[in-house]
Amino acid sequence: METSAQSTPAAARPASLSPSRASDFMQCPLLYRFRVIDKLPEKPSEAATRGTLVHAVLERLFDAPAGERTPPQAKSLIPGQWDRLRESRPELAELFADDVEGERMTRWLGEAERLVERWFTLEDPTRLEPADRELFVEAELASGLKLRGIIDRVDVAPTGEVRIVDYKTGKAPRPEYAEGALFQMKFYALVVWRLKGIVPRRLQLVYLGSGDVLTYDPVVADLERVEHKLHALWDAIQQATESGQWRPRPTKLCGWCDHQAVCPEFGGTPPPYPLQVGVPESERP
Ligand code: SF4
């Protein structure tokens, strides 16, 4: 069992839910604790960083006039965006610290180029004029639960219909896992619906790794179901926060987890729980 300790300024009770953190909790409650409450550092990964780089390139490409949104133009943005990313996140220097000849980074940048090129086989940016890119959204539900996230692209048709688009640099999931992939999109659709009173016409996932596009046209009942699910999830998160009981849930995804050394499933001990347990909200300092 995890131990309790006095609150530290760095630790904070969860205040809102994003699609990634909701997925973390569904995957493994202890992983959620490590990320949201303990804020344990994680090593940058090549795949995740490449995803961030490709997202930045696709976002910036729309700065150019429609006719100039070509594959060579997009690829020409990669070096500058990579420099910008390294400046804003100095910890990324460790990714290629041992790559003295620069071969691994060259291959990695080449893969980013291929992902960017593949996007042009799936969408035509000369015919798109996004209403928003990298849009931060936040909505508070009637229960007080705050939902937030960043939407890669929002397209609005002349008729007012809204399409939410998300880029994935990995491969499309097998059909039996599509529901999990759509959870994030329905989350965003719910936020937009609650913020603007508009149910997005279409949710679109663009998989650059495999060259697939997954779409879903939501209806109000879908969004109500997601809202219900998020409330249940938030209740479970709050219970765990108050009790300090965060169960590990081992799956094959543990292979990607940075926290095996402090996970009981791998013989580790979590750090002391940094929040007070069992203190009602009204009595907290
Ligand atoms: S190693 Fe697995 S069980 Fe342990 S915290 Fe990470 S995801 Fe959870």
CSV table of C-alpha atoms and ligand atoms in Angstrom, one decimal:
chain,number,residue,atom,x,y,z
A,1,MET,CA,0.0,0.0,0.0
A,2,GLU,CA,1.2,3.5,-0.8
A,3,THR,CA,2.1,5.7,2.1
A,4,SER,CA,0.7,9.2,2.8
A,5,ALA,CA,2.6,12.4,3.5
A,6,GLN,CA,2.0,16.1,3.9
A,7,SER,CA,1.1,18.0,0.7
A,8,THR,CA,3.9,19.5,-1.3
A,9,PRO,CA,3.5,22.6,-3.3
A,10,ALA,CA,4.4,20.7,-6.5
A,11,ALA,CA,1.6,18.2,-6.0
A,12,ALA,CA,-2.0,19.2,-6.8
A,13,ARG,CA,-5.3,17.6,-6.9
A,14,PRO,CA,-6.6,16.9,-10.4
A,15,ALA,CA,-8.6,19.9,-11.6
A,16,SER,CA,-9.7,19.0,-15.1
A,17,LEU,CA,-9.7,16.2,-17.6
A,18,SER,CA,-8.2,15.9,-21.0
A,19,PRO,CA,-8.5,13.0,-23.5
A,20,SER,CA,-4.9,11.9,-22.8
A,21,ARG,CA,-5.2,11.9,-19.1
A,22,ALA,CA,-8.6,10.2,-19.2
A,23,SER,CA,-7.0,7.5,-21.4
A,24,ASP,CA,-4.2,7.2,-18.9
A,25,PHE,CA,-6.6,6.6,-16.0
A,26,MET,CA,-8.5,4.0,-18.1
A,27,GLN,CA,-5.3,2.3,-19.0
A,28,CYS,CA,-3.8,2.3,-15.5
A,29,PRO,CA,-4.8,4.4,-12.5
A,30,LEU,CA,-1.3,4.3,-11.1
A,31,LEU,CA,0.1,5.7,-14.3
A,32,TYR,CA,-2.4,8.6,-14.0
A,33,ARG,CA,-1.2,9.3,-10.5
A,34,PHE,CA,2.4,9.3,-11.6
A,35,ARG,CA,1.7,11.7,-14.4
A,36,VAL,CA,-0.9,14.0,-12.9
A,37,ILE,CA,-0.2,14.1,-9.2
A,38,ASP,CA,3.4,13.2,-8.7
A,39,LYS,CA,4.4,14.7,-12.1
A,40,LEU,CA,7.2,12.3,-12.4
A,41,PRO,CA,9.5,13.1,-15.3
A,42,GLU,CA,9.5,11.0,-18.4
A,43,LYS,CA,12.1,10.5,-21.1
A,44,PRO,CA,11.3,12.1,-24.4
A,45,SER,CA,10.8,9.4,-27.1
A,46,GLU,CA,11.7,9.6,-30.8
A,47,ALA,CA,8.2,8.6,-31.9
A,48,ALA,CA,6.4,11.1,-29.7
A,49,THR,CA,8.8,13.9,-30.6
A,50,ARG,CA,8.4,13.1,-34.3
A,51,GLY,CA,4.7,13.4,-33.9
A,52,THR,CA,5.0,16.8,-32.3
A,53,LEU,CA,7.3,17.9,-35.1
A,54,VAL,CA,4.9,16.7,-37.9
A,55,HIS,CA,2.0,18.3,-36.1
A,56,ALA,CA,3.9,21.7,-36.0
A,57,VAL,CA,4.7,21.4,-39.8
A,58,LEU,CA,1.1,20.7,-40.7
A,59,GLU,CA,-0.1,23.5,-38.6
A,60,ARG,CA,2.4,26.1,-40.0
A,61,LEU,CA,1.8,25.0,-43.6
A,62,PHE,CA,-1.6,26.7,-43.6
A,63,ASP,CA,0.3,30.1,-43.0
A,64,ALA,CA,1.2,29.9,-46.7
A,65,PRO,CA,-1.3,30.9,-49.5
A,66,ALA,CA,-3.4,27.9,-50.6
A,67,GLY,CA,-1.5,27.4,-53.9
A,68,GLU,CA,1.8,27.1,-52.1
A,69,ARG,CA,0.8,24.3,-49.8
A,70,THR,CA,2.8,21.7,-51.6
A,71,PRO,CA,4.8,18.7,-50.4
A,72,PRO,CA,8.2,20.5,-51.0
A,73,GLN,CA,7.0,23.5,-49.1
A,74,ALA,CA,5.8,21.4,-46.2
A,75,LYS,CA,9.1,19.4,-46.1
A,76,SER,CA,11.1,22.7,-46.2
A,77,LEU,CA,9.4,23.6,-42.9
A,78,ILE,CA,10.8,20.6,-41.0
A,79,PRO,CA,14.3,21.9,-40.2
A,80,GLY,CA,13.0,25.2,-38.8
A,81,GLN,CA,10.3,23.6,-36.8
A,82,TRP,CA,12.8,21.1,-35.4
A,83,ASP,CA,15.0,23.9,-34.3
A,84,ARG,CA,12.1,25.7,-32.7
A,85,LEU,CA,11.1,22.6,-30.8
A,86,ARG,CA,14.6,22.0,-29.5
A,87,GLU,CA,14.8,25.6,-28.3
A,88,SER,CA,11.5,25.4,-26.4
A,89,ARG,CA,12.2,21.9,-24.9
A,90,PRO,CA,15.9,21.7,-24.1
A,91,GLU,CA,15.4,18.1,-22.7
A,92,LEU,CA,15.0,16.9,-26.3
A,93,ALA,CA,18.8,17.3,-26.7
A,94,GLU,CA,19.2,13.9,-25.0
A,95,LEU,CA,17.3,12.2,-27.8
A,96,PHE,CA,20.3,12.2,-30.1
A,97,ALA,CA,23.0,12.9,-27.5
A,98,ASP,CA,24.8,9.6,-28.4
A,99,ASP,CA,24.3,10.0,-32.2
A,100,VAL,CA,27.7,11.5,-32.9
A,101,GLU,CA,27.6,11.0,-36.6
A,102,GLY,CA,24.0,12.3,-36.8
A,103,GLU,CA,22.9,9.2,-38.8
A,104,ARG,CA,20.0,8.3,-36.5
A,105,MET,CA,18.7,11.9,-36.5
A,106,THR,CA,18.9,12.0,-40.3
A,107,ARG,CA,16.9,8.8,-40.5
A,108,TRP,CA,14.4,10.2,-38.0
A,109,LEU,CA,14.0,13.4,-40.0
A,110,GLY,CA,13.6,11.3,-43.1
A,111,GLU,CA,10.7,9.5,-41.5
A,112,ALA,CA,9.1,12.8,-40.5
A,113,GLU,CA,9.4,13.8,-44.2
A,114,ARG,CA,7.6,10.6,-45.3
A,115,LEU,CA,4.8,11.2,-42.8
A,116,VAL,CA,4.3,14.8,-44.1
A,117,GLU,CA,4.4,13.6,-47.7
A,118,ARG,CA,1.8,10.9,-47.0
A,119,TRP,CA,-0.6,13.5,-45.7
A,120,PHE,CA,-0.9,14.9,-49.2
A,121,THR,CA,-2.3,11.5,-50.4
A,122,LEU,CA,-5.0,11.8,-47.7
A,123,GLU,CA,-6.0,15.5,-47.7
A,124,ASP,CA,-5.5,18.4,-50.1
A,125,PRO,CA,-4.5,21.5,-48.2
A,126,THR,CA,-4.9,23.7,-51.2
A,127,ARG,CA,-8.6,23.1,-50.9
A,128,LEU,CA,-8.8,23.6,-47.1
A,129,GLU,CA,-9.1,26.8,-45.1
A,130,PRO,CA,-9.2,25.8,-41.5
A,131,ALA,CA,-11.2,27.9,-39.1
A,132,ASP,CA,-8.7,27.0,-36.3
A,133,ARG,CA,-5.5,25.1,-35.9
A,134,GLU,CA,-4.1,23.7,-32.6
A,135,LEU,CA,-7.2,25.1,-30.9
A,136,PHE,CA,-7.2,25.0,-27.1
A,137,VAL,CA,-10.7,24.3,-25.9
A,138,GLU,CA,-12.1,24.1,-22.4
A,139,ALA,CA,-15.7,23.6,-21.2
A,140,GLU,CA,-17.2,23.2,-17.7
A,141,LEU,CA,-20.0,20.8,-17.5
A,142,ALA,CA,-23.1,21.4,-15.3
A,143,SER,CA,-21.5,19.1,-12.6
A,144,GLY,CA,-18.4,21.4,-12.4
A,145,LEU,CA,-16.2,18.9,-14.2
A,146,LYS,CA,-13.8,20.8,-16.5
A,147,LEU,CA,-12.8,19.3,-19.8
A,148,ARG,CA,-10.0,20.6,-21.9
A,149,GLY,CA,-7.8,19.7,-24.8
A,150,ILE,CA,-6.2,20.9,-28.0
A,151,ILE,CA,-7.8,20.2,-31.3
A,152,ASP,CA,-5.4,19.8,-34.3
A,153,ARG,CA,-7.7,21.4,-36.8
A,154,VAL,CA,-11.3,22.7,-37.0
A,155,ASP,CA,-12.9,23.1,-40.5
A,156,VAL,CA,-16.2,25.0,-40.8
A,157,ALA,CA,-18.2,24.6,-44.0
A,158,PRO,CA,-20.0,27.6,-45.6
A,159,THR,CA,-23.2,25.9,-44.2
A,160,GLY,CA,-21.8,26.2,-40.7
A,161,GLU,CA,-21.1,22.5,-40.3
A,162,VAL,CA,-18.1,21.7,-38.2
A,163,ARG,CA,-15.5,19.1,-38.8
A,164,ILE,CA,-12.9,18.2,-36.1
A,165,VAL,CA,-9.7,16.7,-37.5
A,166,ASP,CA,-6.9,15.0,-35.6
A,167,TYR,CA,-3.6,13.9,-37.1
A,168,LYS,CA,-2.0,10.6,-35.9
A,169,THR,CA,1.6,9.8,-36.9
A,170,GLY,CA,1.0,6.1,-36.0
A,171,LYS,CA,-1.0,3.5,-37.8
A,172,ALA,CA,-4.8,3.2,-37.8
A,173,PRO,CA,-6.1,0.7,-35.2
A,174,ARG,CA,-7.7,-2.6,-36.2
A,175,PRO,CA,-11.5,-2.2,-36.5
A,176,GLU,CA,-12.1,-3.7,-33.1
A,177,TYR,CA,-10.0,-1.0,-31.5
A,178,ALA,CA,-11.6,1.9,-33.4
A,179,GLU,CA,-13.9,2.8,-30.6
A,180,GLY,CA,-10.9,3.6,-28.3
A,181,ALA,CA,-9.4,5.8,-31.0
A,182,LEU,CA,-12.7,7.7,-31.4
A,183,PHE,CA,-13.0,8.3,-27.7
A,184,GLN,CA,-10.7,11.3,-27.9
A,185,MET,CA,-12.7,12.7,-30.9
A,186,LYS,CA,-16.0,12.3,-29.1
A,187,PHE,CA,-14.4,14.0,-26.1
A,188,TYR,CA,-13.6,17.0,-28.3
A,189,ALA,CA,-17.0,16.9,-29.9
A,190,LEU,CA,-18.6,17.0,-26.5
A,191,VAL,CA,-16.5,20.1,-25.5
A,192,VAL,CA,-17.5,21.9,-28.7
A,193,TRP,CA,-21.1,21.0,-28.2
A,194,ARG,CA,-21.1,22.3,-24.6
A,195,LEU,CA,-19.2,25.4,-25.6
A,196,LYS,CA,-21.0,26.4,-28.7
A,197,GLY,CA,-24.2,24.4,-28.7
A,198,ILE,CA,-23.2,22.8,-32.0
A,199,VAL,CA,-22.8,19.0,-32.6
A,200,PRO,CA,-19.8,18.6,-35.0
A,201,ARG,CA,-21.0,17.1,-38.2
A,202,ARG,CA,-17.9,14.9,-38.6
A,203,LEU,CA,-14.9,13.7,-36.6
A,204,GLN,CA,-11.9,12.7,-38.7
A,205,LEU,CA,-8.8,10.9,-37.7
A,206,VAL,CA,-6.0,11.1,-40.2
A,207,TYR,CA,-3.4,8.3,-39.8
A,208,LEU,CA,-0.2,9.3,-41.4
A,209,GLY,CA,1.6,6.1,-40.4
A,210,SER,CA,-0.6,3.9,-42.4
A,211,GLY,CA,-2.3,6.3,-44.8
A,212,ASP,CA,-5.8,5.8,-43.5
A,213,VAL,CA,-8.6,8.2,-42.6
A,214,LEU,CA,-11.2,7.2,-40.0
A,215,THR,CA,-14.4,9.3,-39.9
A,216,TYR,CA,-17.4,9.3,-37.6
A,217,ASP,CA,-20.5,11.4,-37.7
A,218,PRO,CA,-21.7,11.8,-34.1
A,219,VAL,CA,-25.2,12.4,-32.8
A,220,VAL,CA,-26.3,13.9,-29.5
A,221,ALA,CA,-26.8,10.4,-27.9
A,222,ASP,CA,-23.1,9.7,-28.6
A,223,LEU,CA,-22.0,12.8,-26.8
A,224,GLU,CA,-24.3,12.2,-23.9
A,225,ARG,CA,-22.8,8.7,-23.5
A,226,VAL,CA,-19.3,10.2,-23.5
A,227,GLU,CA,-20.4,12.8,-20.9
A,228,HIS,CA,-21.8,10.1,-18.7
A,229,LYS,CA,-18.6,8.0,-19.0
A,230,LEU,CA,-16.4,11.0,-18.2
A,231,HIS,CA,-18.5,11.7,-15.1
A,232,ALA,CA,-18.0,8.1,-13.9
A,233,LEU,CA,-14.3,8.4,-14.7
A,234,TRP,CA,-14.0,11.7,-12.8
A,235,ASP,CA,-15.8,10.2,-9.7
A,236,ALA,CA,-13.3,7.3,-9.7
A,237,ILE,CA,-10.4,9.7,-10.0
A,238,GLN,CA,-11.6,11.8,-7.1
A,239,GLN,CA,-12.1,8.7,-5.0
A,240,ALA,CA,-8.6,7.6,-5.7
A,241,THR,CA,-7.3,11.1,-5.0
A,242,GLU,CA,-8.9,11.3,-1.6
A,243,SER,CA,-8.0,7.7,-0.6
A,244,GLY,CA,-4.5,7.6,-2.1
A,245,GLN,CA,-5.4,4.2,-3.5
A,246,TRP,CA,-4.1,4.1,-7.1
A,247,ARG,CA,-4.2,0.6,-8.5
A,248,PRO,CA,-1.6,-0.5,-11.0
A,249,ARG,CA,-3.2,-2.2,-14.0
A,250,PRO,CA,-0.5,-4.1,-15.9
A,251,THR,CA,-1.0,-4.7,-19.6
A,252,LYS,CA,1.3,-5.0,-22.6
A,253,LEU,CA,1.4,-1.2,-22.6
A,254,CYS,CA,3.6,-1.4,-19.5
A,255,GLY,CA,6.4,-2.0,-22.0
A,256,TRP,CA,6.1,1.7,-22.9
A,257,CYS,CA,5.8,3.0,-19.3
A,258,ASP,CA,8.6,5.1,-17.9
A,259,HIS,CA,7.7,4.3,-14.4
A,260,GLN,CA,8.4,0.5,-14.0
A,261,ALA,CA,11.1,1.3,-11.4
A,262,VAL,CA,8.5,2.7,-9.0
A,263,CYS,CA,5.6,0.4,-9.9
A,264,PRO,CA,4.7,-2.5,-7.6
A,265,GLU,CA,4.0,-4.7,-10.6
A,266,PHE,CA,7.7,-4.6,-11.4
A,267,GLY,CA,9.0,-4.8,-7.8
A,268,GLY,CA,9.2,-1.0,-7.3
A,269,THR,CA,7.8,1.2,-4.6
A,270,PRO,CA,5.9,4.4,-5.5
A,271,PRO,CA,7.2,7.6,-3.9
A,272,PRO,CA,5.3,8.8,-0.8
A,273,TYR,CA,1.8,10.0,-1.8
A,274,PRO,CA,2.2,13.7,-1.9
A,275,LEU,CA,-1.4,14.6,-1.0
A,276,GLN,CA,-3.2,14.4,2.3
A,277,VAL,CA,-5.6,11.5,2.4
A,278,GLY,CA,-9.1,11.4,3.8
A,279,VAL,CA,-9.4,15.2,4.2
A,280,PRO,CA,-12.8,16.5,3.1
A,281,GLU,CA,-12.6,19.3,0.6
A,282,SER,CA,-14.2,21.8,3.2
A,283,GLU,CA,-11.4,21.2,5.7
A,284,ARG,CA,-8.5,21.5,3.3
A,285,PRO,CA,-6.1,24.4,3.8
B,1,SF4,S1,4.4,-0.2,-15.4
B,1,SF4,FE1,2.3,-0.7,-16.0
B,1,SF4,S2,1.1,-1.1,-14.2
B,1,SF4,FE2,3.0,0.0,-13.6
B,1,SF4,S3,2.4,2.2,-13.6
B,1,SF4,FE3,3.2,1.8,-15.6
B,1,SF4,S4,1.4,1.2,-16.8
B,1,SF4,FE4,0.8,1.0,-14.7
